GROMACS .gro file of C-alpha atoms in nm:
model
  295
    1UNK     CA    1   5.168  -6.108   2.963
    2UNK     CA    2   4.805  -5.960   3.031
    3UNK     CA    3   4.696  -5.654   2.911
    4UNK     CA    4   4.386  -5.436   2.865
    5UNK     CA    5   4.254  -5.531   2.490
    6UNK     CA    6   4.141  -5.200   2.322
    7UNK     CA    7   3.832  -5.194   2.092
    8UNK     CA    8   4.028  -5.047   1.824
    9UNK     CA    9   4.268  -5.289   1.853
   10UNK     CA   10   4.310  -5.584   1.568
   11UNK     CA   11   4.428  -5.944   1.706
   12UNK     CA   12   4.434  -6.193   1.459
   13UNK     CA   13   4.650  -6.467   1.610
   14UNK     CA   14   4.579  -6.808   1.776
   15UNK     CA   15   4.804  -7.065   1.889
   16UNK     CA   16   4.763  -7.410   1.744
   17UNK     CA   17   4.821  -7.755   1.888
   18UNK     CA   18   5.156  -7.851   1.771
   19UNK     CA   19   5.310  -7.509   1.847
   20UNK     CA   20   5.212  -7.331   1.515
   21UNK     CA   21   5.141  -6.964   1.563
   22UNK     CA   22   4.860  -6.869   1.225
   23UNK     CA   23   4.809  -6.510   1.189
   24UNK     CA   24   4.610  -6.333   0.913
   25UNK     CA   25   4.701  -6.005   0.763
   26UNK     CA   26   4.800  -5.603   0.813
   27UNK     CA   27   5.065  -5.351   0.697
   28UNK     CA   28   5.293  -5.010   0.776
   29UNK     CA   29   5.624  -4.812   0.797
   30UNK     CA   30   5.913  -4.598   0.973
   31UNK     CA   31   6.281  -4.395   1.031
   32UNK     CA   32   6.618  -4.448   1.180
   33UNK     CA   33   6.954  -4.364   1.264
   34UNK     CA   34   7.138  -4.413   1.551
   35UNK     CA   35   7.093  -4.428   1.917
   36UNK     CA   36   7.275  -4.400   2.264
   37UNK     CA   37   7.407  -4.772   2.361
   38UNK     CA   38   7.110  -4.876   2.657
   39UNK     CA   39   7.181  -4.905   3.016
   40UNK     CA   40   7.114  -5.277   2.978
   41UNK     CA   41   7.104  -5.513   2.709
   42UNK     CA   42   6.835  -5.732   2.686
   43UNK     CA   43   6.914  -6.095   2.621
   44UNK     CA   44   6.712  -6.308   2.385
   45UNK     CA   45   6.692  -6.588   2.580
   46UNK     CA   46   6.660  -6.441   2.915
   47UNK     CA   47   6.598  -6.043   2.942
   48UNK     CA   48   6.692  -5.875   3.212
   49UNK     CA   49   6.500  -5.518   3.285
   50UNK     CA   50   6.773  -5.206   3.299
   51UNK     CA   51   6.801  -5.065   3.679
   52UNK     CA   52   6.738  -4.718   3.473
   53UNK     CA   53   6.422  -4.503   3.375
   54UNK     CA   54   6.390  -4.175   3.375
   55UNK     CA   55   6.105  -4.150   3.120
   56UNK     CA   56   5.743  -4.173   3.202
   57UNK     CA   57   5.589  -4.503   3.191
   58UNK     CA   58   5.351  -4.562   2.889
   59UNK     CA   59   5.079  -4.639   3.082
   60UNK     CA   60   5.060  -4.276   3.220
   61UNK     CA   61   5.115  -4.139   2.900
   62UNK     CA   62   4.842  -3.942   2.682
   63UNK     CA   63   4.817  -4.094   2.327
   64UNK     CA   64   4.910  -3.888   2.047
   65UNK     CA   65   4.560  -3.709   1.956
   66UNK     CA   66   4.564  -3.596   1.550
   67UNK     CA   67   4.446  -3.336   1.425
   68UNK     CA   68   4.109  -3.340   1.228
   69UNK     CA   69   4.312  -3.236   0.921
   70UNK     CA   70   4.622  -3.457   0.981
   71UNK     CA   71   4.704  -3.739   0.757
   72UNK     CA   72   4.872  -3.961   1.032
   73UNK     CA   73   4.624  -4.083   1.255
   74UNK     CA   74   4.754  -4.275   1.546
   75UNK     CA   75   4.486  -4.520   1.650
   76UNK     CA   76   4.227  -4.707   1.422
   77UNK     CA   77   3.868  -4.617   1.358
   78UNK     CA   78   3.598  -4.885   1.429
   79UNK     CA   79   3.499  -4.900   1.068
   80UNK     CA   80   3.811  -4.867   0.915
   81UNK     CA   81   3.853  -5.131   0.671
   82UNK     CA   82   4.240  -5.038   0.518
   83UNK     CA   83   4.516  -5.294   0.556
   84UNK     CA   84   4.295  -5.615   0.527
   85UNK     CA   85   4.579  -5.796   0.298
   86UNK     CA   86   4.808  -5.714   0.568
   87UNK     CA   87   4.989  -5.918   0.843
   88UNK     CA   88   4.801  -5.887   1.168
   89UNK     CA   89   4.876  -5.876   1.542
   90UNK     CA   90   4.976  -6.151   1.704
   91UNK     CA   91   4.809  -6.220   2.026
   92UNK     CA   92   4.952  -6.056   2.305
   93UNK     CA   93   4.867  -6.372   2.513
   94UNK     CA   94   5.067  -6.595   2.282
   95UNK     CA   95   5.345  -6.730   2.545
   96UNK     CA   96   5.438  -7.039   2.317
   97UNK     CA   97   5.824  -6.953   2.246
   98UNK     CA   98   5.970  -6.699   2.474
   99UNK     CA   99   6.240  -6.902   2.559
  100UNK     CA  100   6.507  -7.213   2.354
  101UNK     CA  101   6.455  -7.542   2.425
  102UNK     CA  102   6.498  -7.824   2.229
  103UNK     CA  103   6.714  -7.678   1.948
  104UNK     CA  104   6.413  -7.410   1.886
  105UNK     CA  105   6.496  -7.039   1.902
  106UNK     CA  106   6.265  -6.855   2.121
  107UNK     CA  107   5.979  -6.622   1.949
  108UNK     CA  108   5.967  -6.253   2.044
  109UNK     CA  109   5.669  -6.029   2.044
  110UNK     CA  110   5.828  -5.749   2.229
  111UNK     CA  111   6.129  -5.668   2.414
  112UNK     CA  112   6.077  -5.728   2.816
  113UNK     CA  113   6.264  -5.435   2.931
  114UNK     CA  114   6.239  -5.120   3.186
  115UNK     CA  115   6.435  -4.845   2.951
  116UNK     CA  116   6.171  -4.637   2.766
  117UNK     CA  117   6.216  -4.772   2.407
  118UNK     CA  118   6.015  -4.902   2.150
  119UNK     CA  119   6.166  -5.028   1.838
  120UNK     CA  120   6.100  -5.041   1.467
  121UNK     CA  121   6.148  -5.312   1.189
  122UNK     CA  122   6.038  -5.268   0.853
  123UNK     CA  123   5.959  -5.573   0.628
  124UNK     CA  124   6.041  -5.733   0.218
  125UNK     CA  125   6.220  -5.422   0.035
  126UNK     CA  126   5.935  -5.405  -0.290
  127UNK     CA  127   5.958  -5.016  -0.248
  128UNK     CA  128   6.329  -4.832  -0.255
  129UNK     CA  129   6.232  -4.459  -0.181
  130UNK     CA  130   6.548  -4.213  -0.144
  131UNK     CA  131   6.347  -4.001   0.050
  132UNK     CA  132   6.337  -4.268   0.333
  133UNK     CA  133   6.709  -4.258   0.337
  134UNK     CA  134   6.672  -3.871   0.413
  135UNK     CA  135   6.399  -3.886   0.653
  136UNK     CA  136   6.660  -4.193   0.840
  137UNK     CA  137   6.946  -3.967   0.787
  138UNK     CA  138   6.803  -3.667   0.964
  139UNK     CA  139   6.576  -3.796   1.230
  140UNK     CA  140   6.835  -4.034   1.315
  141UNK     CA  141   6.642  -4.295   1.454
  142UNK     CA  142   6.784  -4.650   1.426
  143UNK     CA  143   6.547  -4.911   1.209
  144UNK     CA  144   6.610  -5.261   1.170
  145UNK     CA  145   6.523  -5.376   0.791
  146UNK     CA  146   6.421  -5.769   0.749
  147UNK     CA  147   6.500  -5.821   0.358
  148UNK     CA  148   6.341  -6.045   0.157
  149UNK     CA  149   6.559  -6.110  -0.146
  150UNK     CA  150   6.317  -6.143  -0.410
  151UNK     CA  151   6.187  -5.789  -0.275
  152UNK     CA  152   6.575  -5.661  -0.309
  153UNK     CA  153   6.767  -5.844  -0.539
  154UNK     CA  154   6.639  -5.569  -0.779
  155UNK     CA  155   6.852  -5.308  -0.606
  156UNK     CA  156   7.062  -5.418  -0.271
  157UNK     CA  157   7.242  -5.101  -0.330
  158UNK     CA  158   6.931  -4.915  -0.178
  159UNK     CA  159   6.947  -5.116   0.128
  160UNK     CA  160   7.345  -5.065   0.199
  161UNK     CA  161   7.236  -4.723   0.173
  162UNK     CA  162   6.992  -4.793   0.455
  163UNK     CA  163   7.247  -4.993   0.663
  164UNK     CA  164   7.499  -4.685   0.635
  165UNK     CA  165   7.239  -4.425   0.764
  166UNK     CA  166   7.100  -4.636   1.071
  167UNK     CA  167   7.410  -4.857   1.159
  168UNK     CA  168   7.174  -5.136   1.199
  169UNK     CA  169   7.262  -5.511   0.985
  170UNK     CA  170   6.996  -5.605   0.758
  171UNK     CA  171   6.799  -5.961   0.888
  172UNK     CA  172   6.616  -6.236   0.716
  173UNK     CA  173   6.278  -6.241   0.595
  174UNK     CA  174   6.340  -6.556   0.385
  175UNK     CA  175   6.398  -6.579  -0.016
  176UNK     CA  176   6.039  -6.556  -0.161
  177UNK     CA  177   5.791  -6.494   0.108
  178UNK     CA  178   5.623  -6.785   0.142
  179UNK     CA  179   5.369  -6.912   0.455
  180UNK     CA  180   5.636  -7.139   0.580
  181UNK     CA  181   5.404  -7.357   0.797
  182UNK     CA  182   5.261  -7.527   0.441
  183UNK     CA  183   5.639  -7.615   0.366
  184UNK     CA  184   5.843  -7.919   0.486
  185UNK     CA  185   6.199  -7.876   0.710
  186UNK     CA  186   6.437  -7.840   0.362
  187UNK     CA  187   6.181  -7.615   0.205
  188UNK     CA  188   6.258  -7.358   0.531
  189UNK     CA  189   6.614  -7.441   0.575
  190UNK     CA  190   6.617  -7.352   0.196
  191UNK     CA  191   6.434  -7.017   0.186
  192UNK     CA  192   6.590  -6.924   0.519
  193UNK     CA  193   6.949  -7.003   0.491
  194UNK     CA  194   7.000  -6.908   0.124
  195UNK     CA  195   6.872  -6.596   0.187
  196UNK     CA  196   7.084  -6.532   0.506
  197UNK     CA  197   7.382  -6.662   0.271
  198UNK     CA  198   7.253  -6.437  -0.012
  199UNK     CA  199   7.203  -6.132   0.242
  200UNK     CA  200   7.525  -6.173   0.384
  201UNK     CA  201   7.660  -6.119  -0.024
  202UNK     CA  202   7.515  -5.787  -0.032
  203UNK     CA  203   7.583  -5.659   0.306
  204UNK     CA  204   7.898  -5.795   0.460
  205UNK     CA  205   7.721  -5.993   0.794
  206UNK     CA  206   7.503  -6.240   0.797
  207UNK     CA  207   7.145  -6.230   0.971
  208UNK     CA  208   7.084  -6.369   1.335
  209UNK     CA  209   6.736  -6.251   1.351
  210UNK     CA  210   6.480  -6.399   1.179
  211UNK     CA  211   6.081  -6.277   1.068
  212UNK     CA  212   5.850  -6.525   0.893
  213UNK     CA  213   5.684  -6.363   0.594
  214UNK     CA  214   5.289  -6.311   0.775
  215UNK     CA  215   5.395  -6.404   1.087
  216UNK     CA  216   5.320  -6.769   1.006
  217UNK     CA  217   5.547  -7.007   1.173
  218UNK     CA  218   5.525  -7.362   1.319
  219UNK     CA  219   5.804  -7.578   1.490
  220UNK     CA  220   5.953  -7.676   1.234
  221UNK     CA  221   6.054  -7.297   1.109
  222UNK     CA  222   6.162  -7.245   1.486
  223UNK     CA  223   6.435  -7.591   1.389
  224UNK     CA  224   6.513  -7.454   1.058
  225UNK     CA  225   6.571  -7.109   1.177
  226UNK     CA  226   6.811  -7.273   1.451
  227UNK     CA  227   6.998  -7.446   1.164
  228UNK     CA  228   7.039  -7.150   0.958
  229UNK     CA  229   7.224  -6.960   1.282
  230UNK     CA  230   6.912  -6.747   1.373
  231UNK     CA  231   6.932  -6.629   1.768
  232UNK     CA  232   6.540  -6.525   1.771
  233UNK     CA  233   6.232  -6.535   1.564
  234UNK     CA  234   6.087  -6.186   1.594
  235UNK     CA  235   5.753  -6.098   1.586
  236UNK     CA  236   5.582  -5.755   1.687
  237UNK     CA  237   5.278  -5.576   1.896
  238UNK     CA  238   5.251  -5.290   1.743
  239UNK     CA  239   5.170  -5.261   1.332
  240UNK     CA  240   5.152  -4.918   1.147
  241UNK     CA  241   4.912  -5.010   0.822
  242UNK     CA  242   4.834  -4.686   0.633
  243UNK     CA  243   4.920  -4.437   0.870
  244UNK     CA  244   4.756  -4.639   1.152
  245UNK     CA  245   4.903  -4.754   1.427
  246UNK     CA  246   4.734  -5.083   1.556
  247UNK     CA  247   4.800  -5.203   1.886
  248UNK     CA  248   4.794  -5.600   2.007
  249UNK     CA  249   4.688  -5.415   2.398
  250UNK     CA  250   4.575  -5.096   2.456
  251UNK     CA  251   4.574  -4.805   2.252
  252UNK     CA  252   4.924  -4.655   2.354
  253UNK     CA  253   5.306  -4.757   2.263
  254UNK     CA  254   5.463  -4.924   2.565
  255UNK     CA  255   5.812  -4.943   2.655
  256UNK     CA  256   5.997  -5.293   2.457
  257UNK     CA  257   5.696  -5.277   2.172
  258UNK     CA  258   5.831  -5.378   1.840
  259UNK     CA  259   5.654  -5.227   1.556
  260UNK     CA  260   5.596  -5.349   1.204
  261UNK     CA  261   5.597  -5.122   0.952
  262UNK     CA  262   5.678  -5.261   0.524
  263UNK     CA  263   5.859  -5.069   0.274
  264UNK     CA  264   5.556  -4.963   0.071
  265UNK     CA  265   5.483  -4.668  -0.109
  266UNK     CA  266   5.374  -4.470   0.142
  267UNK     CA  267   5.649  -4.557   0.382
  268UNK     CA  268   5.803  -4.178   0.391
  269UNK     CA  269   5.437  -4.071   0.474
  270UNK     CA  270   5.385  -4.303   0.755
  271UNK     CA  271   5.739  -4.326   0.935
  272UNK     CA  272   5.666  -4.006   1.089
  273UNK     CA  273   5.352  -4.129   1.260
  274UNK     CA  274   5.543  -4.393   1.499
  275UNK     CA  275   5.831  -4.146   1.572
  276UNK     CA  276   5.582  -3.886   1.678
  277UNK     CA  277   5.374  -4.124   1.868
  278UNK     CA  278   5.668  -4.294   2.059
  279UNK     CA  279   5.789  -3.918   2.137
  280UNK     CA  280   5.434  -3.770   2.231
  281UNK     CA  281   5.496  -4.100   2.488
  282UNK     CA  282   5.860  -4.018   2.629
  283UNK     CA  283   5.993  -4.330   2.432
  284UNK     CA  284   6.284  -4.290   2.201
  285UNK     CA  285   6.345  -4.576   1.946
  286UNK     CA  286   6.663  -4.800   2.010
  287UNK     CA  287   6.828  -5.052   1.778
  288UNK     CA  288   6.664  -5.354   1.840
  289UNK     CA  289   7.020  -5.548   1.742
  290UNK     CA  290   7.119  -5.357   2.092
  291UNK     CA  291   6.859  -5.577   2.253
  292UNK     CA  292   6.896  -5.885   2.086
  293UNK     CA  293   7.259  -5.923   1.972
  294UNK     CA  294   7.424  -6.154   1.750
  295UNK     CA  295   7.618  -6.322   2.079
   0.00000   0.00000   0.00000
């Protein structure tokens, strides 16, 4: 896909010979709920665009423009410097995996699709706030959480709590969090399909989604994900660092963007700032599990 690069856009990501996607680092967070089923589902092998939109398109859309005083900015300042530790964009050009062949799952950087969506995923489980089950609870916006057990293992309660307020299964963000493009085939079987084994434990269904920790990935995690029943490997275009939403085109949500957010401290803080945006855009957020289901 082609798109108009922003300058306050951050890209990060470059495809390597060999098929291994390295991407550097960025941050965020975000709500959910549930949502109305949508007029089409969009396969993860080959999506097919609903007949249906009654929203505006993104693209004639005004971006959501803070106030001076507002804590929530939408887009990123030139100079800001905040979220360098934290996973960056891939490249919207990347074009490597979109589909399976040869026993690999296809890679997803957004959701190809005409219904005015956007969705939200938020990454490891360090930070348990109970006022993010609130804020999920009454905006009722559907979020889908990718666990990392070492994040969770502390508290899994916290995320069934999750799962009951959005309706959406927890997926796999491996056991540890490595970079899983330094580690051999067993190494990602291992920290992919215990911890879809151990997530499946704590929440009744097992993963068939998978996100690698950084967005690092390489062949070999597209084989092991395969192995370990995985349907997809999902990236995103969209990241929300500190109340900042970074874009991999443009400066405004589109409709099928997948958005990163983590569950960090200031998680409750920054959820609001994608829901607004998305609204301010005539998007609603859907359940990405709606768009990519298990079968």
């Amino acid at each position: 896909m082609a798109h108009t690069s922003s300058v306050i856009s951050v890209r990060t990501a470059a495809l390597v010979a060999g098929g291994s996607l390295a991407i550097g680092l960025l941050t965020a967070c975000a709500p959910g709920g549930t949502s109305a089923s949508p007029s089409t589902r969009v396969s993860h092998l080959s999506p097919t665009p609903s007949s249906a939109a009654t929203s505006p398109s993104p693209s004639t859309a005004s971006p959501t423009s803070p106030s001076p005083t507002s804590a929530s900015p939408t887009s990123a300042s030139p100079t800001d410097t905040t979220g360098a530790n934290d996973p960056a964009l891939p490249s919207p050009s990347d074009t490597s995996a979109t589909t399976s062949t040869d026993g690999l799952i296809p890679v997803l950087h957004r959701i190809d699709t005409t219904d005015p969506v956007v969705f939200i995923t938020i990454d490891d489980g360090y930070d348990k706030d109970p006022r993010v089950v609130a804020l999920l609870k009454s905006r009722q916006v559907p979020v889908t959480p990718f666990l990392t057990v070492d994040a969770i293992k502390d508290k899994p309660s916290f995320f069934v709590q999750i799962q009951d307020a959005t309706g959406q299964s927890v997926q796999d963000h491996t056991l540890t969090h490595p970079k899983l493009s330094t580690l051999g085939y067993d190494a990602q079987v291992r920290e992919i399909c215990d911890a879809a084994t151990t997530l499946q434990g704590y929440f009744g269904q097992k993963p068939w989604l998978f996100r690698p920790p950084y967005g690092d990935y390489d062949r070999t995690t597209r084989r092991a994900a395969a192995s370990c029943g995985m349907k997809a490997l999902v990236l995103w275009d969209v990241s929300l660092p500190h109340a900042v939403l970074r874009y991999a085109s443009g400066n405004v949500l589109r409709r099928g963007d997948i958005i990163l957010i983590h569950w960090r401290p200031n998680l409750y803080r920054d959820l609001p700032v994608a829901l607004d945006a998305a609204a301010a855009q005539g998007l609603r957020v859907a359940a990405l599990q709606d768009y990519v289901p298990a079968s």
